[in-house]
Coordinates of C-alpha atoms in Angstrom, one line a residue:
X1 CA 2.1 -0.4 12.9
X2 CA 3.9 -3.1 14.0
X3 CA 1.9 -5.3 16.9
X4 CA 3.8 -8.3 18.6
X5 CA 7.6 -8.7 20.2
X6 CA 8.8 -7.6 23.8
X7 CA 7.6 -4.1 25.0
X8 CA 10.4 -1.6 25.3
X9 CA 10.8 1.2 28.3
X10 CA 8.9 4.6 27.0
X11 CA 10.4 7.8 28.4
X12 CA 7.4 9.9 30.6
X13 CA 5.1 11.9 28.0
X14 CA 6.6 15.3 27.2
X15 CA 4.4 17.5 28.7
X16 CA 3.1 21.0 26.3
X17 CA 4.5 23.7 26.9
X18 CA 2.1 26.6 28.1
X19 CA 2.1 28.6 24.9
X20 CA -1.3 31.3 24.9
X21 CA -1.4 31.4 21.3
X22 CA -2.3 27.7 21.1
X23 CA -5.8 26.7 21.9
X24 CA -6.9 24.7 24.6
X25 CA -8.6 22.4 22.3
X26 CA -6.4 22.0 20.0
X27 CA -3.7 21.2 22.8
X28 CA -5.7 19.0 23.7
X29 CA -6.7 16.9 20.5
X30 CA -3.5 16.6 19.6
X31 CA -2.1 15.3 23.5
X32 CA -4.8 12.2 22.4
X33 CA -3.8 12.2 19.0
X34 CA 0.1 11.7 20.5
X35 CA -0.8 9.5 23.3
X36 CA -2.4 7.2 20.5
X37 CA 1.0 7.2 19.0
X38 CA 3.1 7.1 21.7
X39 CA 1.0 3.4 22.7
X40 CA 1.3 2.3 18.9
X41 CA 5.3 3.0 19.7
X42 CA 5.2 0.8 22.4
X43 CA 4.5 -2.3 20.3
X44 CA 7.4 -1.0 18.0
X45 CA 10.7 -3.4 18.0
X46 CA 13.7 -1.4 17.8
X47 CA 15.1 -2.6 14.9
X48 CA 13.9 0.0 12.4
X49 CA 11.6 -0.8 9.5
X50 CA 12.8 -0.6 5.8
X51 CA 11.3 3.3 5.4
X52 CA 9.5 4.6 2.1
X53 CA 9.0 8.1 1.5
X54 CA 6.8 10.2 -0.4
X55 CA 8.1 11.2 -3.2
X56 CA 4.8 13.2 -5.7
X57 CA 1.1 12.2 -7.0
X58 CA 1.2 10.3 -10.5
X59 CA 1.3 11.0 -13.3
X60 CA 2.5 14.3 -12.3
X61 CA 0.3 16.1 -15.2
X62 CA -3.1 17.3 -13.4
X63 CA -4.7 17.1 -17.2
X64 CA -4.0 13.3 -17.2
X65 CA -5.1 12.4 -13.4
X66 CA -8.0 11.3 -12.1
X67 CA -10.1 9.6 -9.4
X68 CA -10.7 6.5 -8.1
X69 CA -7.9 3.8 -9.5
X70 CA -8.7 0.4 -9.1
X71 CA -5.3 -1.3 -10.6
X72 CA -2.2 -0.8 -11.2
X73 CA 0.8 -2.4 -12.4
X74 CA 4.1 -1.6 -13.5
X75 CA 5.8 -3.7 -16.5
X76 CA 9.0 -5.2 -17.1
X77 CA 9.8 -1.8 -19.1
X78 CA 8.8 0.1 -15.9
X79 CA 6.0 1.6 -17.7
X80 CA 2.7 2.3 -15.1
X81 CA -0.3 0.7 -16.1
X82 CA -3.1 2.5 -14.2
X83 CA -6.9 1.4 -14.4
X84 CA -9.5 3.7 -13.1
X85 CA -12.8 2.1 -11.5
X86 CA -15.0 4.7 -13.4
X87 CA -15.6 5.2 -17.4
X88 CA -13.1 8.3 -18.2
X89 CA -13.4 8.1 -22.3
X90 CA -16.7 7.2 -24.5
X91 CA -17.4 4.9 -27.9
X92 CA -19.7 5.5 -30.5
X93 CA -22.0 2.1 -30.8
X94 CA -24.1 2.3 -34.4
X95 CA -25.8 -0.5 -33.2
X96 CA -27.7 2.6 -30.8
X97 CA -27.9 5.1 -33.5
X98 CA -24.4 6.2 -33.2
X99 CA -24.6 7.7 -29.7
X100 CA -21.3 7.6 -27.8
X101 CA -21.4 5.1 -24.9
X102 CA -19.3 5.6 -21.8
X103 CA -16.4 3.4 -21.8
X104 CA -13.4 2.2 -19.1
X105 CA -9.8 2.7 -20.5
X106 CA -6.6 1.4 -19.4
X107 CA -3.8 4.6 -19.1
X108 CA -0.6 3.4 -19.6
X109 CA 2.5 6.2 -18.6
X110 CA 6.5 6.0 -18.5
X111 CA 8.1 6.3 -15.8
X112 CA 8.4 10.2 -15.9
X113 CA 4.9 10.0 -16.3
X114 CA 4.7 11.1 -19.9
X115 CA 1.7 8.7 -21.8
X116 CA 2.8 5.5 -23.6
X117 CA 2.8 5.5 -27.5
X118 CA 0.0 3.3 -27.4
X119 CA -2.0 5.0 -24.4
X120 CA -5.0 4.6 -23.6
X121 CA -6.0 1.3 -24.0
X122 CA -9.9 1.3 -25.4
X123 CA -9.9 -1.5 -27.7
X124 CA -8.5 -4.8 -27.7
X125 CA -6.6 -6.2 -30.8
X126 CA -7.0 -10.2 -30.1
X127 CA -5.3 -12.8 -32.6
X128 CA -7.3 -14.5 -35.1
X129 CA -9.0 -10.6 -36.1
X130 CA -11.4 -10.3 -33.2
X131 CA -11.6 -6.4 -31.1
X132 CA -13.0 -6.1 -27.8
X133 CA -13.9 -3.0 -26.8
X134 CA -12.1 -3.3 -23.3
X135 CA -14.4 -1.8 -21.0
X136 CA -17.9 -1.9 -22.7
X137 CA -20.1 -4.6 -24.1
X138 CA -23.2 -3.9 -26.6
X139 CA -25.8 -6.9 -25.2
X140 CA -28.9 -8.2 -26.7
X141 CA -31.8 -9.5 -24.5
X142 CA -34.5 -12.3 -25.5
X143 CA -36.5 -9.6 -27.3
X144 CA -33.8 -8.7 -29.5
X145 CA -33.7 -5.0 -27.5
X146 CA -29.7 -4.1 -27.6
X147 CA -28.4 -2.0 -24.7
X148 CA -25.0 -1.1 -23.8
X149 CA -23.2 -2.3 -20.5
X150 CA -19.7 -1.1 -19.1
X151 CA -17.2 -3.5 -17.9
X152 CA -16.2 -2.0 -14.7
X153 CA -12.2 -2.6 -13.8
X154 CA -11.5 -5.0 -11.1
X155 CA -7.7 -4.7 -10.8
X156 CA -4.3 -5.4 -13.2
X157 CA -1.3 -7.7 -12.2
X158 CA 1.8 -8.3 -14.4
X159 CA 2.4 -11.7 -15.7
X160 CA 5.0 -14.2 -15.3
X161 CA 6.4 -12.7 -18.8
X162 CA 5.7 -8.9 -17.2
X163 CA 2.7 -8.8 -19.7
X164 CA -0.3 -7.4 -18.5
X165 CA -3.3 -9.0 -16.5
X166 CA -6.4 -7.3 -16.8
X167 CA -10.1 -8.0 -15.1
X168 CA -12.9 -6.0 -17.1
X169 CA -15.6 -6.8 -14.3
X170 CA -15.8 -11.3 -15.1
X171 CA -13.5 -10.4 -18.6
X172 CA -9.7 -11.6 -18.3
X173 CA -7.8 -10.5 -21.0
X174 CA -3.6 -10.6 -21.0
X175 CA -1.8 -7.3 -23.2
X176 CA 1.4 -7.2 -24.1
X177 CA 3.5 -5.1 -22.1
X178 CA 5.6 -3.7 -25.1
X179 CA 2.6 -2.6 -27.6
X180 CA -0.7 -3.3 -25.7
X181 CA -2.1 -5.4 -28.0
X182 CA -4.9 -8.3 -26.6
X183 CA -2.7 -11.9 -26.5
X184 CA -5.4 -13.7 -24.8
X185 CA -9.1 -13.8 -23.4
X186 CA -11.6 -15.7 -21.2
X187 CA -14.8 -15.2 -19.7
X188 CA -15.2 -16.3 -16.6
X189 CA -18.1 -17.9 -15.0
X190 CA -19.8 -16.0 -12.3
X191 CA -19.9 -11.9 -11.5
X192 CA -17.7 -9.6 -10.9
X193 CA -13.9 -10.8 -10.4
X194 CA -10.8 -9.7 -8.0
X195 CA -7.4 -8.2 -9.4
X196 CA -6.1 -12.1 -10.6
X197 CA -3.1 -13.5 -8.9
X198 CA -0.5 -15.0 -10.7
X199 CA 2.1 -18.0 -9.7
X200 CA 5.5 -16.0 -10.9
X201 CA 7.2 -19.3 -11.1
X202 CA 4.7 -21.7 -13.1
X203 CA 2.7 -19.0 -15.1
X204 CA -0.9 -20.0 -13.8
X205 CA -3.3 -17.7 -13.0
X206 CA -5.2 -17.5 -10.1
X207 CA -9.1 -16.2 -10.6
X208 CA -11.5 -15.6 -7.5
X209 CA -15.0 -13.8 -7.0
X210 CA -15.5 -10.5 -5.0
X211 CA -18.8 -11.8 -3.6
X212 CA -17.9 -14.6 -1.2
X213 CA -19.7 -18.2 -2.0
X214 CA -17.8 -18.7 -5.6
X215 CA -14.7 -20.8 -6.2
X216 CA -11.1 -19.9 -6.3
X217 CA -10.0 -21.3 -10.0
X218 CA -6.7 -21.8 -11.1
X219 CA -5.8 -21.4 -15.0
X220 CA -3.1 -22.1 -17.2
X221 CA -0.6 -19.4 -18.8
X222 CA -2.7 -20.2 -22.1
X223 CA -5.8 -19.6 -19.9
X224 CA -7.3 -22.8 -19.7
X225 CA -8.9 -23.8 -17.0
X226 CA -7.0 -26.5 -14.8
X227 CA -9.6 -26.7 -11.6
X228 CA -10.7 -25.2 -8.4
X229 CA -7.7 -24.9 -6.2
X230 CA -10.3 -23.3 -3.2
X231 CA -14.3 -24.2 -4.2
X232 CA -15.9 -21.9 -1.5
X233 CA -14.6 -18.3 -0.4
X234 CA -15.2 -16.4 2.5
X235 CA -15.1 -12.7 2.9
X236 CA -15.9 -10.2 0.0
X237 CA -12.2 -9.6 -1.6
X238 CA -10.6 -7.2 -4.0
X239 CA -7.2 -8.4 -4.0
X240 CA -5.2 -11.7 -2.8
X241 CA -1.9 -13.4 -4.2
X242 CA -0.4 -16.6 -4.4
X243 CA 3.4 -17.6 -3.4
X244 CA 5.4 -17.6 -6.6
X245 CA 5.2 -21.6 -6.7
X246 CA 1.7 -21.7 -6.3
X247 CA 1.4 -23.7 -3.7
X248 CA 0.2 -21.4 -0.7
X249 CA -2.9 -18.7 -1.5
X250 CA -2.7 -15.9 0.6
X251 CA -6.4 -14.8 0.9
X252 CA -7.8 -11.1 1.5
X253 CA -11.3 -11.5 2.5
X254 CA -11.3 -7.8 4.0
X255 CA -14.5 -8.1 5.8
X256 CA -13.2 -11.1 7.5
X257 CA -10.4 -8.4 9.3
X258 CA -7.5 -11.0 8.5
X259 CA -5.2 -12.6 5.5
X260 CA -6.4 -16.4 5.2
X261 CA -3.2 -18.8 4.0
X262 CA -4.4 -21.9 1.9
X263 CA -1.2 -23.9 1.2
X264 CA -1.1 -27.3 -0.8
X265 CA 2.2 -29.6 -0.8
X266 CA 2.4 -29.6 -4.5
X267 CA 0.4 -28.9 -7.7
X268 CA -0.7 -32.3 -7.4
X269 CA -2.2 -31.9 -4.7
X270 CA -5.4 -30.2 -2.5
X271 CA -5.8 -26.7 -1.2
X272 CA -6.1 -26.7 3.0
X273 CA -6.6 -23.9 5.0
X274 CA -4.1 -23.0 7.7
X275 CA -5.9 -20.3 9.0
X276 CA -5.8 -16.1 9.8
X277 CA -1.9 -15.2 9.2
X278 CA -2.2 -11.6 9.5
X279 CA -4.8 -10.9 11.8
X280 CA -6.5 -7.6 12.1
X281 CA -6.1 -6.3 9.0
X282 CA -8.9 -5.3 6.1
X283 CA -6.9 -5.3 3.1
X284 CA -8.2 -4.7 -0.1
X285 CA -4.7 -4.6 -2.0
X286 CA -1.8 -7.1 -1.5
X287 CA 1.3 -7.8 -3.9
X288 CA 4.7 -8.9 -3.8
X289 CA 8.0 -6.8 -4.6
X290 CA 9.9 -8.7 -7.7
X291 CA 12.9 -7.9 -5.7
X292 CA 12.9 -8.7 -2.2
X293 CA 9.9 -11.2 -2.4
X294 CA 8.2 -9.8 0.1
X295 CA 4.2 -9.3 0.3
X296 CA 2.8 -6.2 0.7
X297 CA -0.7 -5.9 2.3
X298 CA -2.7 -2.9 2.6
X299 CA -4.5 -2.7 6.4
X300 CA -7.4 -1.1 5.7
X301 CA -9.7 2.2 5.6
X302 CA -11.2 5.0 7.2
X303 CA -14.4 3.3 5.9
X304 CA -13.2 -0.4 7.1
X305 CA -10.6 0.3 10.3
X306 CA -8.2 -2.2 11.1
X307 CA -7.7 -3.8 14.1
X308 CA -10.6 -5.4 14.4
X309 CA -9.9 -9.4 15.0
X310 CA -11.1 -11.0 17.8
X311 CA -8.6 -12.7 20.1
X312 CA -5.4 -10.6 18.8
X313 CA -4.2 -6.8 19.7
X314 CA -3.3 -5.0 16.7
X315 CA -2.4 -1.8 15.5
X316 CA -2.0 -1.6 12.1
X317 CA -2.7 2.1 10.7
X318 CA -5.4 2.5 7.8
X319 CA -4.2 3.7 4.2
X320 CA -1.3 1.8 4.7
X321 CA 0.7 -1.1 3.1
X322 CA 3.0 -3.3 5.3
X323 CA 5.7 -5.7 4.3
X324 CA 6.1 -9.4 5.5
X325 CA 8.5 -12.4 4.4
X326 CA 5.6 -15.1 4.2
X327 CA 7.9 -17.9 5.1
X328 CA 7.8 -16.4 8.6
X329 CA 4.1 -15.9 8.7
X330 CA 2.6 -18.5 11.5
X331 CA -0.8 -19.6 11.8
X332 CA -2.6 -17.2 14.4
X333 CA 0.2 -15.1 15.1
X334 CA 0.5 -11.9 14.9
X335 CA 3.5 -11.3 12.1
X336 CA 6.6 -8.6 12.5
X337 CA 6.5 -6.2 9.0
X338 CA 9.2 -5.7 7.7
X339 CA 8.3 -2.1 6.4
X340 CA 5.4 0.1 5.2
X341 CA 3.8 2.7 3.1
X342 CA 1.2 5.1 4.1
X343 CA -1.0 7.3 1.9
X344 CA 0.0 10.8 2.1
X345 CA -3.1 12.9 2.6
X346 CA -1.3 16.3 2.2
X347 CA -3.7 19.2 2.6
X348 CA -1.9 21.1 0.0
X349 CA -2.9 18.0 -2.7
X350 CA -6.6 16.7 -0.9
X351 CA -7.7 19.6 0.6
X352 CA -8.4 18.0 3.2
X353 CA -10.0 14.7 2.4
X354 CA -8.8 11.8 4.0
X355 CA -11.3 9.0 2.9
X356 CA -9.5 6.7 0.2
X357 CA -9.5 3.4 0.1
X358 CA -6.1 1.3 0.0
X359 CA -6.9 0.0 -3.5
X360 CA -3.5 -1.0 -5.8
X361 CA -0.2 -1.5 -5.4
X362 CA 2.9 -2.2 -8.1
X363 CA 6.4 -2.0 -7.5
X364 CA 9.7 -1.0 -10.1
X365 CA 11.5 -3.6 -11.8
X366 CA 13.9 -2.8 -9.3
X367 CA 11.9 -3.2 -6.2
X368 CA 12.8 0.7 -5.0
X369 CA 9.9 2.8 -6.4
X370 CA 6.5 1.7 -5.9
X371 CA 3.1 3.0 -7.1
X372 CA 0.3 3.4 -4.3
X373 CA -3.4 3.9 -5.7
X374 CA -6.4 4.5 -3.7
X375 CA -10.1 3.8 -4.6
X376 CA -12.9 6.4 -3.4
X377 CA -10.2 9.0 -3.9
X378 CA -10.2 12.3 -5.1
X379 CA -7.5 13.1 -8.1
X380 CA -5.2 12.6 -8.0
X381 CA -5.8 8.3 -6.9
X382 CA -2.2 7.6 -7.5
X383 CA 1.3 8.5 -5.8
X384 CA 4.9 7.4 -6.0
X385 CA 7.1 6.4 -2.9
X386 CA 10.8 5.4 -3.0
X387 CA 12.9 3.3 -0.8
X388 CA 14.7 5.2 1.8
X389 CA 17.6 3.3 3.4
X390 CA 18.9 4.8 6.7
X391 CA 21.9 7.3 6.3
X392 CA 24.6 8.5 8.4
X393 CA 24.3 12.0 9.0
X394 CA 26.6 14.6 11.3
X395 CA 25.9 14.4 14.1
X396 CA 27.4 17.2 17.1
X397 CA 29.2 15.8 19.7
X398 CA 29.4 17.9 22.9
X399 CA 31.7 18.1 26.1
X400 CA 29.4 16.8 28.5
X401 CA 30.0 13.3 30.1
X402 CA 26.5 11.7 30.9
X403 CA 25.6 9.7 33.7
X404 CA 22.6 8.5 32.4
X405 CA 20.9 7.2 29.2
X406 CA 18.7 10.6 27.9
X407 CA 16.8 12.2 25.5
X408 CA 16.1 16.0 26.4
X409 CA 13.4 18.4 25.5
X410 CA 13.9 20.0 22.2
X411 CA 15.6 23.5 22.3
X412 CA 13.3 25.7 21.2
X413 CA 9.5 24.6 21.2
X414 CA 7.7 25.4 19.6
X415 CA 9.9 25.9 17.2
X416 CA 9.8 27.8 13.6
X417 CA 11.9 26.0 11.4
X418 CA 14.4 24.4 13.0
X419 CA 15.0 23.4 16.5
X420 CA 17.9 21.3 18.2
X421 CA 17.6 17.7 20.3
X422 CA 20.0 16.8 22.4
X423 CA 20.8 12.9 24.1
X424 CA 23.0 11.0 25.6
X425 CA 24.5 7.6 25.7
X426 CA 26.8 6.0 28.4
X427 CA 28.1 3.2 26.6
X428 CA 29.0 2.7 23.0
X429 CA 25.8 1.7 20.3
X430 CA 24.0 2.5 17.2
X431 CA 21.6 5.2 17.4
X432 CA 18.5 6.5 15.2
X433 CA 16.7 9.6 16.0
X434 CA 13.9 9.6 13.7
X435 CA 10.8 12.0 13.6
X436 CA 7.2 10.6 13.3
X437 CA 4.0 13.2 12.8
X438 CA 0.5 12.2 14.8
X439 CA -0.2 9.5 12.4
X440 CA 2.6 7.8 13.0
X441 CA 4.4 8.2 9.9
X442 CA 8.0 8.7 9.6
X443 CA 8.8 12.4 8.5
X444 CA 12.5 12.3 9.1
X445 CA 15.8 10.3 10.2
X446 CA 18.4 12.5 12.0
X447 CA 20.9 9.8 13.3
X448 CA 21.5 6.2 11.8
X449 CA 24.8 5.7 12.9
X450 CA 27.1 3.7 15.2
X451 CA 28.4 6.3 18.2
X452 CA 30.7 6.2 21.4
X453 CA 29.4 7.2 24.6
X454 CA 28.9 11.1 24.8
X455 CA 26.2 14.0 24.7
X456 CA 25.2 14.9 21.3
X457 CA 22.8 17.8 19.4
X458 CA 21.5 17.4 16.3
X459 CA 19.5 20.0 14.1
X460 CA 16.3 19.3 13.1
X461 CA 15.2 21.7 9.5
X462 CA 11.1 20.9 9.2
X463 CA 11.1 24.0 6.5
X464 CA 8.6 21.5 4.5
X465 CA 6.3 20.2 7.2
X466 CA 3.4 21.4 8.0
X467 CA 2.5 23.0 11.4
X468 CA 1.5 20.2 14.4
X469 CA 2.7 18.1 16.9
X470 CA 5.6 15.6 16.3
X471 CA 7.0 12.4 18.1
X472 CA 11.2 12.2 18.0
X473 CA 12.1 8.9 19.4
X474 CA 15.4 7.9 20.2
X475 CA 16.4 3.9 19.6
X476 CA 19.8 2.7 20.7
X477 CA 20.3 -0.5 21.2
X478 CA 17.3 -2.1 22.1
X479 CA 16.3 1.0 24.2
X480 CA 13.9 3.8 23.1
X481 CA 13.7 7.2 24.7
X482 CA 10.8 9.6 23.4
X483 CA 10.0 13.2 23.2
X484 CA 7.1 15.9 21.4
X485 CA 7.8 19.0 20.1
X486 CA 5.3 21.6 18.2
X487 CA 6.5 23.2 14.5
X488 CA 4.4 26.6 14.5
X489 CA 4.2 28.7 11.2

């Protein structure tokens, strides 16, 4: 999670109680699997991160999931615009003796994840009478021998104008949000392309190569081609951005383990690099939320683990997105996140796999829903988190005067499915009480709330959690307290 700012005081590790009916082996994976946690904690500032919870897999139809997404974007109509990596629909091609052809599509849902009118997108409608089959090409060699190739997808981004970005493999083609129709196209020199990047503010369009070696060019909004703003990249990328001015590139060359800034003074001017701003990290998705203006950056994988930047000490979790303000991103610093969004792996969904890749990100209109999609993932690839702001909630307050600063021992544990947590504060302060499981996401928030000095208890219900160990930490004021308990079915 978080890596830099002042280390806080961390209460003695809980220590398991002696339970028979819990194996010694499994005790003891999950005491490492806390003790990790608990040492991620440490690194932790007090003030709490803006939390995100899981909210279901998308679209919630198992008929219209699938695996694999590779983009995603969400319009100004907050309609999902989901591109899978792999051909999911076919096209006959008489030019082959009418066989069908494997084709990619763009799926296009509402926000209650019904299909659009004009869903899927196969073909593309462009002015002047021309149709491109999006995500196929028939091809003709120097024999005259025709063949057909796919166009594999390489990520979505939502214009200036909310209208759709889409990379077909080294195809860039811009649909209109409301009816899907094509509204412009280019072919791109070089191979395969990145998910574009787009300069909110100006309308250009930002183009860069997944193979490092080939230019970063910059385009018009009518998609002509203005220059190089970067002529060599390093890295092999699938996503990056651009500040909404277009002045400063934020570069996500994830097998360089860190975000590259390349800033310019104005559009007038040369691109310079400023160096790793988020080191560490192997991100392979990065966007910006329309409504805080904050970017997003996905850490890495189980196939590509953070944390791996020499120099820095990082602890970023893999399949997980973290927030930053990029006007406090530093040059060789490591940056505070301002929030973040981890995969849910739930083995009631994935059965147990756990090997996605961080792929696409798209926020609401609104900035409170966003869209997670994950490439090398079982169906379903995509799933929907919403903003969870810190509540209030009752809280008991008991007789007891404390002398001390505490958080005890949950009463009982293990527990089955509720169990109690009491603490103590000797002065006035705000307290949170959250709940964490061993991967260090946050499963619950028992107090958010401003309280005198006292001894409190305060239930917690973990009716829908699945058995395991859990980390309850106590924040109050700039000081943390921690405890473990065990939920057993």
């Amino acid at each position: 999670m978080l890596l830099s700012g002042s280390r806080k005081t961390l209460a003695p590790y809980a220590s398991f109680p002696s339970n028979p009916s819990i194996p010694t082996n499994l005790i003891e994976a999950m005491r490492k699997q806390l003790l990790f946690l608990l040492g991620m904690l440490l690194t932790l500032p007090t003030a709490a991160l803006a939390q995100w919870e899981f909210q279901s897999v998308f679209p919630p139809d198992p008929d219209l999931q699938f695996s694999s997404t590779h983009g995603i974007a969400v319009d100004p109509d907050g309609k999902v615009w989901i591109q899978p990596f792999g051909a999911t629909d076919s096209v006959q091609v008489p030019a082959l003796g009418d066989t069908y052809q494997p084709v990619r599509v763009i799926y296009v849902f509402n926000a209650d994840g019904t299909p659009a009118e004009f869903s899927p997108v196969k073909f593309v409608d462009l002015p002047g009478g021309e149709r491109d089959t999006l995500g196929g090409l028939l091809v003709t060699d120097e024999n005259g021998n025709k063949a057909w190739e796919q166009k594999s997808g390489r990520g979505l981004r939502a214009d200036a104008d909310g209208n759709i970005l889409v990379m077909q493999f080294n195809y860039l083609y811009r649909l209109n949000y409301q009816t899907g129709a094509g509204m412009n196209r280019i072919v791109t020199e070089g191979g395969s392309k990145a998910a574009p990047a787009v300069a909110t503010e100006t309308g250009n369009i930002f183009v860069a190569p997944v193979v490092p070696g080939g230019p970063i060019v910059e385009y018009a909004p009518d998609f002509s081609v203005i220059g190089n703003a970067v002529d060599v990249t390093y890295g092999f990328s699938r996503s990056f951005e651009v500040s909404p001015d277009g002045n400063r590139i934020f570069w996500a060359g994830y097998t360089l383990n860190g975000v590259i800034e390349y800033a310019r003074q104005d559009e007038f001017s040369g691109f310079d690099s400023l160096g790793v701003v988020i080191p560490g990290v192997d991100s392979e998705s990065m966007t910006f939320n329309p409504a805080t203006g904050n970017l997003w950056v996905a850490a890495g994988s189980p196939n590509d683990l953070p944390n791996d930047f020499e120099g820095f000490t990082t602890r970023w979790l893999p399949q997980t997105w973290y927030a930053f303000d990029i006007d406090n991103l530093v040059p060789n610093t490591v940056p505070e996140p301002l929030g973040s969004i981890t995969w849910s792996n739930d083995e009631a969904i994935y059965e147990g796999f756990v090997d996605g890749r961080p792929r696409g990100l798209a926020f609401s209109p609104d900035g409170n829903t966003a869209y997670v999609a994950q490439f090398s993932q079982i169906a379903p690839s995509v799933q929907v988190f919403t903003r969870a702001e810190g509540v209030a909630l009752p809280v008991d307050r008991l007789d007891e005067v404390p002398t001390k600063f505490a958080l005890k021992q949950n009463y009982p544990n293990p527990f089955n499915p509720s169990t109690k947590i009491e603490f103590a504060l000797t002065q006035p302060g705000h307290a949170r009480l959250a709940v964490y499981d061993v991967l260090g996401r946050e499963v619950a928030v028992l107090v958010d709330e401003p309280l005198t000095a006292g001894t409190y208890t305060k239930t917690f219900d973990a009716r829908n959690l699945p058995s395991g160990m859990y980390l309850y930490t106590l924040d109050v004021d700039g000081q943390r307290l921690n405890g473990t308990m065990t939920l057993l079915r």
